[in-house]
Short mmCIF file of C-alpha atoms in Angstrom, two decimals:
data_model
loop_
_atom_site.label_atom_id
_atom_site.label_comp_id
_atom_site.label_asym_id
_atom_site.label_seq_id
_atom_site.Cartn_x
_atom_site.Cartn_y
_atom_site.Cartn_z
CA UNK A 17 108.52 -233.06 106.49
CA UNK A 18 105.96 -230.82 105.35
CA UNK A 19 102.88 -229.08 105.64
CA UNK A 20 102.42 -228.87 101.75
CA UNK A 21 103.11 -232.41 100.16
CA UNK A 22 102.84 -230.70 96.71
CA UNK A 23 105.82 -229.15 96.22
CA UNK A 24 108.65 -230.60 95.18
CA UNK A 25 111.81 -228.61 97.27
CA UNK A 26 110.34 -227.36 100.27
CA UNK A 27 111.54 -229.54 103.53
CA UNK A 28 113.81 -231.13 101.84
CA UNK A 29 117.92 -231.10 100.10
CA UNK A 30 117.77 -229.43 96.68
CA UNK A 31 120.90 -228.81 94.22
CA UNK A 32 120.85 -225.69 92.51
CA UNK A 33 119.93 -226.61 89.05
CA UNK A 34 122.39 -226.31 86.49
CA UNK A 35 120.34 -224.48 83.60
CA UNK A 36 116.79 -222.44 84.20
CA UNK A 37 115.42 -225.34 81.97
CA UNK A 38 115.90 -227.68 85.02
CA UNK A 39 114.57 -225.44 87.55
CA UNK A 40 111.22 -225.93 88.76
CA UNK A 41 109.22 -223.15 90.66
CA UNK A 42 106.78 -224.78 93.38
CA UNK A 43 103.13 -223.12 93.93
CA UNK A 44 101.67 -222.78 97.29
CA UNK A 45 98.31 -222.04 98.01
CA UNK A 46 97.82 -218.03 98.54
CA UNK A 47 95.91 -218.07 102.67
CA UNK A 48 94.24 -215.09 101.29
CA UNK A 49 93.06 -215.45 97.19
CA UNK A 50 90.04 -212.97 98.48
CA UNK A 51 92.29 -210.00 98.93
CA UNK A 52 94.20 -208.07 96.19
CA UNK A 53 97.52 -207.54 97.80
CA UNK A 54 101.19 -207.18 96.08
CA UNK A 55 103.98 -209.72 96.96
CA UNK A 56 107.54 -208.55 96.15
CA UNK A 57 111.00 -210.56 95.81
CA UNK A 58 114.31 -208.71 95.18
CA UNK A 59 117.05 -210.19 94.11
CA UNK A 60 119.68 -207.34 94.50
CA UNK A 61 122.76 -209.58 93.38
CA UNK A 62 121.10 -211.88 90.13
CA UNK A 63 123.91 -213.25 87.74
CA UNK A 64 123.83 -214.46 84.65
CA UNK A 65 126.44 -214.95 81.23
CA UNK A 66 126.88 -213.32 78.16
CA UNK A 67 126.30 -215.46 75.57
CA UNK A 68 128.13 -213.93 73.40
CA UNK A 69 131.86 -213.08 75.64
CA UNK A 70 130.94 -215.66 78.29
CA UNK A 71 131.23 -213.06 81.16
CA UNK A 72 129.34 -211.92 83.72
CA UNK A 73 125.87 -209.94 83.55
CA UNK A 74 124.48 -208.55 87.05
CA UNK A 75 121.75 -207.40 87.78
CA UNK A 76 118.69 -205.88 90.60
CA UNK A 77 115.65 -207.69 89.84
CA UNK A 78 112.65 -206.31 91.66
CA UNK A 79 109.52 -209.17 90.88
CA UNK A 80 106.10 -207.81 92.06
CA UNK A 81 102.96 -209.68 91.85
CA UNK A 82 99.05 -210.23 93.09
CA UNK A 83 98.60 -213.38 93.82
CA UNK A 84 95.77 -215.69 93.00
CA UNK A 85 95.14 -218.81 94.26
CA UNK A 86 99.06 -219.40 94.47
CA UNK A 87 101.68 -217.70 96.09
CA UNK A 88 105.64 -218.56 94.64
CA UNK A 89 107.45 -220.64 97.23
CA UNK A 90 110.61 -218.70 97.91
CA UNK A 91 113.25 -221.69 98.07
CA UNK A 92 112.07 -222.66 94.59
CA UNK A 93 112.41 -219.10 93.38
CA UNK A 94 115.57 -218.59 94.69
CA UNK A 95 116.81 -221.97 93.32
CA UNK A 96 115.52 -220.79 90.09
CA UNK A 97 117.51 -217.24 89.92
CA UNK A 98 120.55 -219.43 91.15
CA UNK A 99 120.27 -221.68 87.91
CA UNK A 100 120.69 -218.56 85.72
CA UNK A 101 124.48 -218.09 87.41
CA UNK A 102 125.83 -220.11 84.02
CA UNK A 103 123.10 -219.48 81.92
CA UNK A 104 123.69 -217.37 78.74
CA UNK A 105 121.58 -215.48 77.61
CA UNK A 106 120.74 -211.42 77.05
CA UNK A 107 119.64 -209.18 79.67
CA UNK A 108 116.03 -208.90 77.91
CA UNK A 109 115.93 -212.59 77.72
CA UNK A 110 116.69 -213.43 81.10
CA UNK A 111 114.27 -210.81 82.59
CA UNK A 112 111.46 -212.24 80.81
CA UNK A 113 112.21 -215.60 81.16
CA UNK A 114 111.75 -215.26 84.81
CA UNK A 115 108.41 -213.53 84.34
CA UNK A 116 106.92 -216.20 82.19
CA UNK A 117 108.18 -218.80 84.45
CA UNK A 118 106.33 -216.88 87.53
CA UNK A 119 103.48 -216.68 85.32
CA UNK A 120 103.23 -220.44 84.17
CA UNK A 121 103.43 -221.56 87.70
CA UNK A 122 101.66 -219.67 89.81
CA UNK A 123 99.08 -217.86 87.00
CA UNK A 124 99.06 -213.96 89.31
CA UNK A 125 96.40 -211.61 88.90
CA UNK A 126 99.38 -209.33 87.61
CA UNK A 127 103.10 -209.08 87.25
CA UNK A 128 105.39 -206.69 87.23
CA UNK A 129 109.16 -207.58 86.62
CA UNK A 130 112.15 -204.44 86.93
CA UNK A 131 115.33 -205.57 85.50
CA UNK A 132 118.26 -202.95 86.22
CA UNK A 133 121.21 -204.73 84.77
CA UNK A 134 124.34 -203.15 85.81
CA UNK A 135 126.23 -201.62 82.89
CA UNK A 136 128.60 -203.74 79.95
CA UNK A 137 130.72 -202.16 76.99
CA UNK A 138 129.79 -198.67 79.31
CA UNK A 139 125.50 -199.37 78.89
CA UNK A 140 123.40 -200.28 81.32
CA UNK A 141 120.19 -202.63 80.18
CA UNK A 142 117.10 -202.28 82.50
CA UNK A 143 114.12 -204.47 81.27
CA UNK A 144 110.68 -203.85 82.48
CA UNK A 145 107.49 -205.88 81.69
CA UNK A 146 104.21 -206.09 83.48
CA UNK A 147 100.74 -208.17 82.34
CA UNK A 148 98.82 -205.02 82.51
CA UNK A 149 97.22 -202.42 84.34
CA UNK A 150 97.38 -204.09 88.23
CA UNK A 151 94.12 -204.66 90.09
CA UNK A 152 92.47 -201.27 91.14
CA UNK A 153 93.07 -200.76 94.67
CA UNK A 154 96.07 -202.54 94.40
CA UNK A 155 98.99 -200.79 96.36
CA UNK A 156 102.10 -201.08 93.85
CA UNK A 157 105.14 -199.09 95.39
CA UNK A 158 108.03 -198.04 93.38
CA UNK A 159 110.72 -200.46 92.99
CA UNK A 160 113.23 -198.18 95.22
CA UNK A 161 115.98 -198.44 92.56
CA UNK A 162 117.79 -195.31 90.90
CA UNK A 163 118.14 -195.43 87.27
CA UNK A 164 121.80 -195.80 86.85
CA UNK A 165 123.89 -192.93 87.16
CA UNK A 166 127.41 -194.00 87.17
CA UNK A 167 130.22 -192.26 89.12
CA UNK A 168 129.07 -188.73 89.46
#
């Protein structure tokens, strides 16, 4: 089935969970916990509800982190952001909600999380949080999205 009998998805039929509260992100062990190096997920088409109106947020999430001795197994992760698709809550909320999950799982040297939530009522939200300053020597590239700029 598997090659790592710890986690709970991988190999195997998972639902999307129906709330973040159900969702369960799996640790793997890092192949290389002597080496600073960055891992990155983007998630260019995130969802979530606003708990207020009930309608849809979007956003581009860029998640970068330096592993330690676990890495974040992807189908777990992307089970996770799937669970937030009827999930209400604010943009600031959501964003760092994600981060502390990332953080009680997998415990990373350092975290960086780039919410750039896609504009409601005519403002766009972007939510940033990192743990600190990253590792030196650490190679953190920009995220590679534009500040919002609207039509023109």
């Amino acid at each position: 089935m598997t090659n790592y009998p710890d986690t709970t998805l991988l190999g195997r039929e998972a639902a999307l969970p129906s709330s973040p509260e159900e969702a369960k992100l799996d640790p793997v062990p890092n192949p290389h916990p002597d080496v600073n190096y960055l891992a990155r997920f983007v998630a260019p088409e995130f969802t979530s509800i606003c708990p207020v109106t009930g309608q849809p947020d979007f956003a581009h999430l860029v998640i970068d982190y330096c592993p330690d001795a676990h890495l974040v197994e992807s189908k777990s992760f992307k089970l996770l952001l799937g669970s937030y698709r009827n999930h209400g809550a604010f943009h600031e909320d959501c964003t760092i909600d994600i981060a502390k999950r990332i953080i009680a799982a997998v415990k990373p040297r350092w975290l960086r999380i780039s919410g750039y939530w896609y504009p409601r009522g005519g403002i766009p939200i972007d939510v940033f949080y990192q743990t600190g300053d990253p590792p030196e020597g650490l190679y953190v590239p920009e995220t590679g999205v534009q500040p919002y700029r609207g039509r023109g």
